[in-house]
Amino acid sequence: MTGEAAEIGGVVCSTPPKVPEPVAEMALAEGMRATIHGAPHGRVPANALAKAVRRADALAARAARVPGTRGRWSPYGKGPLIANDPRFDEVNGAGFVHLQGRIDSLGHDPRTNRLFASVGTGGVWMSRNLGESWKSIGDKLPTQIVGAIGWSKAKGGTLIAGSGEPLMGGNTYTGLGAFYTSNLGKTWRRAKGVPNGAMAFKVAIDQAKQNIVYVATSKGLYRSTNAGRSYRNVKLPTGPCKGKHTGKCLLANFVTDVVVQAPDNFENKGGEVLAAVGYRAGARPFPQDPDTLESPNNGLYWSKNGKPGSFDKLEAPGFTPQHRIGRIELGAAVGPEQNHDYVYAIVQDAELYNGAPPSSIDVPEEGGESPLPPNTNFNGIYVTADFGQTWTQMANTETIAENPATGSALVGVGQALFNGPGIQAWYNEWIAPDPTRQVNGIPTRLTFGLEEVWQNTVTRQPLIGPSDFKVIGRYYAAETCIIGVGGIPTCPPENPSGITTVHPDQHDAIWVSHGEGDLSLVIGNDGGAYVQTIQEDLELNQAGWGDGANTGFRTLLPYGAAMAKDGTVWYGMQDNGSGKIEPDQKQYMTYGADGFYAAVDPDNSDVAYTESQGGGLRVTTDGGQTWTDIGTGDSGHMFGNPFVMDPLDAKHLMTGGYALYERKEGPEGDWVNVFELGTEKNDVPRQMSAVALRGKTAYAGFCGVCDIISSAEPFKNGIATNVGGKWHIAPAKGLANRYITDLAIDPKNPKTVYVTLGGYANRQWRPPGSYGDENKQLGRGNVYRSTNGGRTFRSISRGLPKAPAFTIIVRGKQLMIGTQIGAFLSKDKRGSAWAPAMRGLVRVPVNELQQAPQDKKLIVAATFGRGVYLYRFP
C-alpha cells in the first residue's frame, strides 16, 4: 500500500504520497478533531487580538530591558519550492514545478493591469506583469492574515483588504477587521465598522459607484460608502440572528460571497446586490444545545441598492433546497457585452457535509452500523437570469462528482471512498464566467474550481441550463494517476510528456482581458498562483498552465522546521508536503501530501524524519531520495501530530496519539508503547497534543475532548510525564484548561517544564467561551511554568500580549516563544518581563522555534505564511 493509511469509521483510507494534499484531508481533519499543535488558537474574543497587537507595540518601546531583543531575523530559503527535482521520486512527475503558499483571494486594477493577491497568513502581494513576478505590499499591516482583497478606483485608487482567512477549517485564523491603502501598501489604515475576530470571504466593489464597497465576513455583510474607510452592518434578515454574530448567532451570519450588479446594455442600471449566507454545516444543531441550529437561514439575500435594512431573503425557486445549502460562491456576468442579470453559483451540500447518506441509498444515521460518509460535499452549479430571483440547475452531484467522462483525476474505477470531486467544497470553491464570450448577452464559457479546475465542455452556446463540464486543471498531470478502489492511487504517475498541472484546492480566480485579443485566467490555490493566457477565440487546456506563477513570493506555510549543522533545514508545510532547504538555500519538496513537523540528525542531514496527516511518519537516510514508513499504528494521532527528537541523542524520538511511543534506535528501531493516556470521566479518549523529550525525561500534553465544534462533551487538557521514574498523569494544578501547544524541559532541572497554550484545537471562529462552552477554567495567559514535575503550574505570562502561543524554547537564562503575532523573549526564566524580538520579521504566526545545533546564537523558526527564518542574537 502506498502512502499513509488512517482508519476512519472502521475504513482504512490511503493517502497518496505524490499529491500535495489528499482530498480526504478535510474529512480526516474532522475525524481527528482537526487539531494541529503548531497552529492552535487562544481565547480570542472580538477585541482580544487587537489588544494583543497594541500590547506588543507598547512592549517594543521597552525592548531594551530584555536581553537579546536587538537581534535580527533573516529569511532562509530562496526562490519557489521546487517540486520536480529528479532526485525525489515521491513528488517528481506529478506535474508540479514551482510552488508557494496558499492564495485565498485575487484582485485586479484594469487601468494599470496590476494583480493583487492575499496569501493565507502571508499578507498582501502585487504583480505588475500578470504574475511573472510578485512583491509584498502588506508588510506594514498589523497582521498578515488577510482573506479577501478588492481594488476600487475611488479616491485615486484604493486597495481594500479584509483580514481573517476564508476557510472554515480546523486551522483558520481570524482577523482584525478591514484595512485600506491608497499608496500600494506604503501605508495602511484600519477601517471602522468591521469587527475583529472575523473571517473575510469577499471584497466587492460597485463598479458604477466605486466609493461603495462590500466586505463579506463570518460576522455579517458590511457596506462602505467612502471607499472602505468605514462600514455599516447591512443586517441581513437571518431571522432572530439579524445583525448578530455572538451567542446562539455565532455561526448564523457567515456571508461567503457577495456580488454587485454593474450597469449594462440590457436596461440594468446597476447597484443591486446579491449576497450568500453559507455556513458549511447549515442547520445542524449545536452539539451542546440540540434545540438550537447553527445557521438555519443559509441562502441568498437580495437588495435593490445594498443599503442597511434593505435586504430580503429570496425564496429562489430552482435553487438547492434550504436544508442542503452549505457554502455558496457566486460568479456574476460582468463583460461589457453581457447581460448582468446572469449570475452563476457553486454550492456545497450541507447535508452531505453533515454525514447524511445520499438520498438514493438507505443506510443508517450517524452512529448506526458503519454507514460510509459521502465521498463528496458538492451539491451543484446553478444559473439565474434575473439576478437571483429564480434559478436553474446546470450540474449536480452525479454529473460532477460521479462522472468519469469529466476527466477528473478523482473519479476512477471503484471511485475512492473519500476522494470524490468536491469533497472539500466547504473549504475551497469558486466560479467565474468568461467576460469576453456571450450569445445575446448570455455567457458561453464558465470556469469553476473545486480541488481541480473545471470548464464547460461546449463553450459556444449560452449557459442557461444543464451543461456538461470537464476538468482542465487535473489533480495529477498524468492520466495514468487515478484514484482507485479503496482510495489507493495508482502512483507514482507516469508523465513522459512533462505536462504540468495546477496545484490542487482552488480558492479564487479572475479573468483578465488585456488587449489584442489576449485573455488570461488567473487562479489562486494551495500552491500559489497560476496563469493561463490564450487568444480569446481559443480554449483553455490542461497543457497551458506552465510551471506556476510564483516568482517573488515568500509565502510558504511550514508547521515545523529543524536544522542540521551543515545548514540543511527540513520542514513540513500546509499542502506543500515535506521538504528541505539545502545549504545553498534552494528549496525542494521531497514528499507530498500535507507536511507538518520534521527532525534531522544534526550530524548527518541525510537522516531526517517527516510526516503527513494523522501521524504518517517516515524516515530517509539518503537525503529524501527514498523513504521508509515508520508510523506507530495508533489511530488516535492528531491531524498534524507532533513528534520530537532528543537534543542529546539523534536516535531517540517520541510521539503519541491515544498512547505515547518511544524510539531509541533511530531509522533501524521500532516504536515502543510506553504509556496509555486513557480516557476522561466521560469516556472520551485522551489524545497527545504536544511532547517534549530530553535524555530520560519526557512530558506530553493531551486533551479530550480537543475540539468543541463537533462534541457536546467539555474540553479537558492534561500533562503526562515520567519524572520520578514512572509514567503517570501529573496533577497540573493551576494550569489553565486550554489546548497545550508546546512544552520545553529546562536543561538545568528536569522537574522544571514550560507550557504554552492556545485555545481549543485551531479554530479561532469557535473560541473558548463561545456559545455552548461550559469550561470554567480558561485561566489567563498563554505561558505557564512548573518546578515540581508538573504537579503545580503558575502563569509566567505577565505583561505578554494575550495572543495564542504556539512554541517555546529555553535558551540559557531566557525563554523564547512564538505566537500568532510573532516572537517574544523573556528577561529571565520566571517571565518577569517580556519583549518582542521582531527586527526583520513581519507580524506573522511563529509556529515552531528550535535552537540551531551549530551555533548557540542562532534560532530556526517556522513562520506560518513567510517560510523559514533565522534569528541571530546580538
CSV table of C-alpha atoms in Angstrom, one decimal, residues 675 677 690 698-703 716-721 727-732 735 740 742-743 753-755 757 789-791 793:
chain,number,residue,atom,x,y,z
A,675,PHE,CA,2.2,4.8,28.3
A,677,LEU,CA,-3.1,8.1,28.1
A,690,ALA,CA,2.4,18.2,22.5
A,698,ALA,CA,9.7,13.4,28.9
A,699,TYR,CA,6.5,15.3,29.1
A,700,ALA,CA,3.4,15.1,27.0
A,701,GLY,CA,0.3,17.4,26.8
A,702,PHE,CA,-3.0,15.9,25.9
A,703,CYS,CA,-6.7,16.8,25.6
A,716,LYS,CA,-10.2,18.9,29.1
A,717,ASN,CA,-6.4,19.1,29.0
A,718,GLY,CA,-3.7,17.4,31.0
A,719,ILE,CA,0.0,16.5,31.4
A,720,ALA,CA,1.7,13.1,31.4
A,721,THR,CA,5.3,12.6,32.4
A,727,TRP,CA,4.9,7.4,33.7
A,728,HIS,CA,1.8,9.0,35.3
A,729,ILE,CA,-0.7,11.8,34.8
A,730,ALA,CA,0.5,14.8,36.6
A,731,PRO,CA,-2.0,16.8,38.8
A,732,ALA,CA,-1.1,20.0,36.8
A,735,LEU,CA,-2.7,25.1,34.6
A,740,ILE,CA,-1.4,22.6,25.1
A,742,ASP,CA,4.2,23.0,23.3
A,743,LEU,CA,6.4,22.0,26.2
A,753,VAL,CA,8.8,22.4,32.5
A,754,TYR,CA,7.3,25.3,30.5
A,755,VAL,CA,4.0,25.0,28.7
A,757,LEU,CA,-1.4,27.3,25.5
A,789,GLY,CA,7.4,17.9,37.6
A,790,GLY,CA,4.0,19.1,36.6
A,791,ARG,CA,2.3,18.9,39.9
A,793,PHE,CA,1.8,25.4,37.5
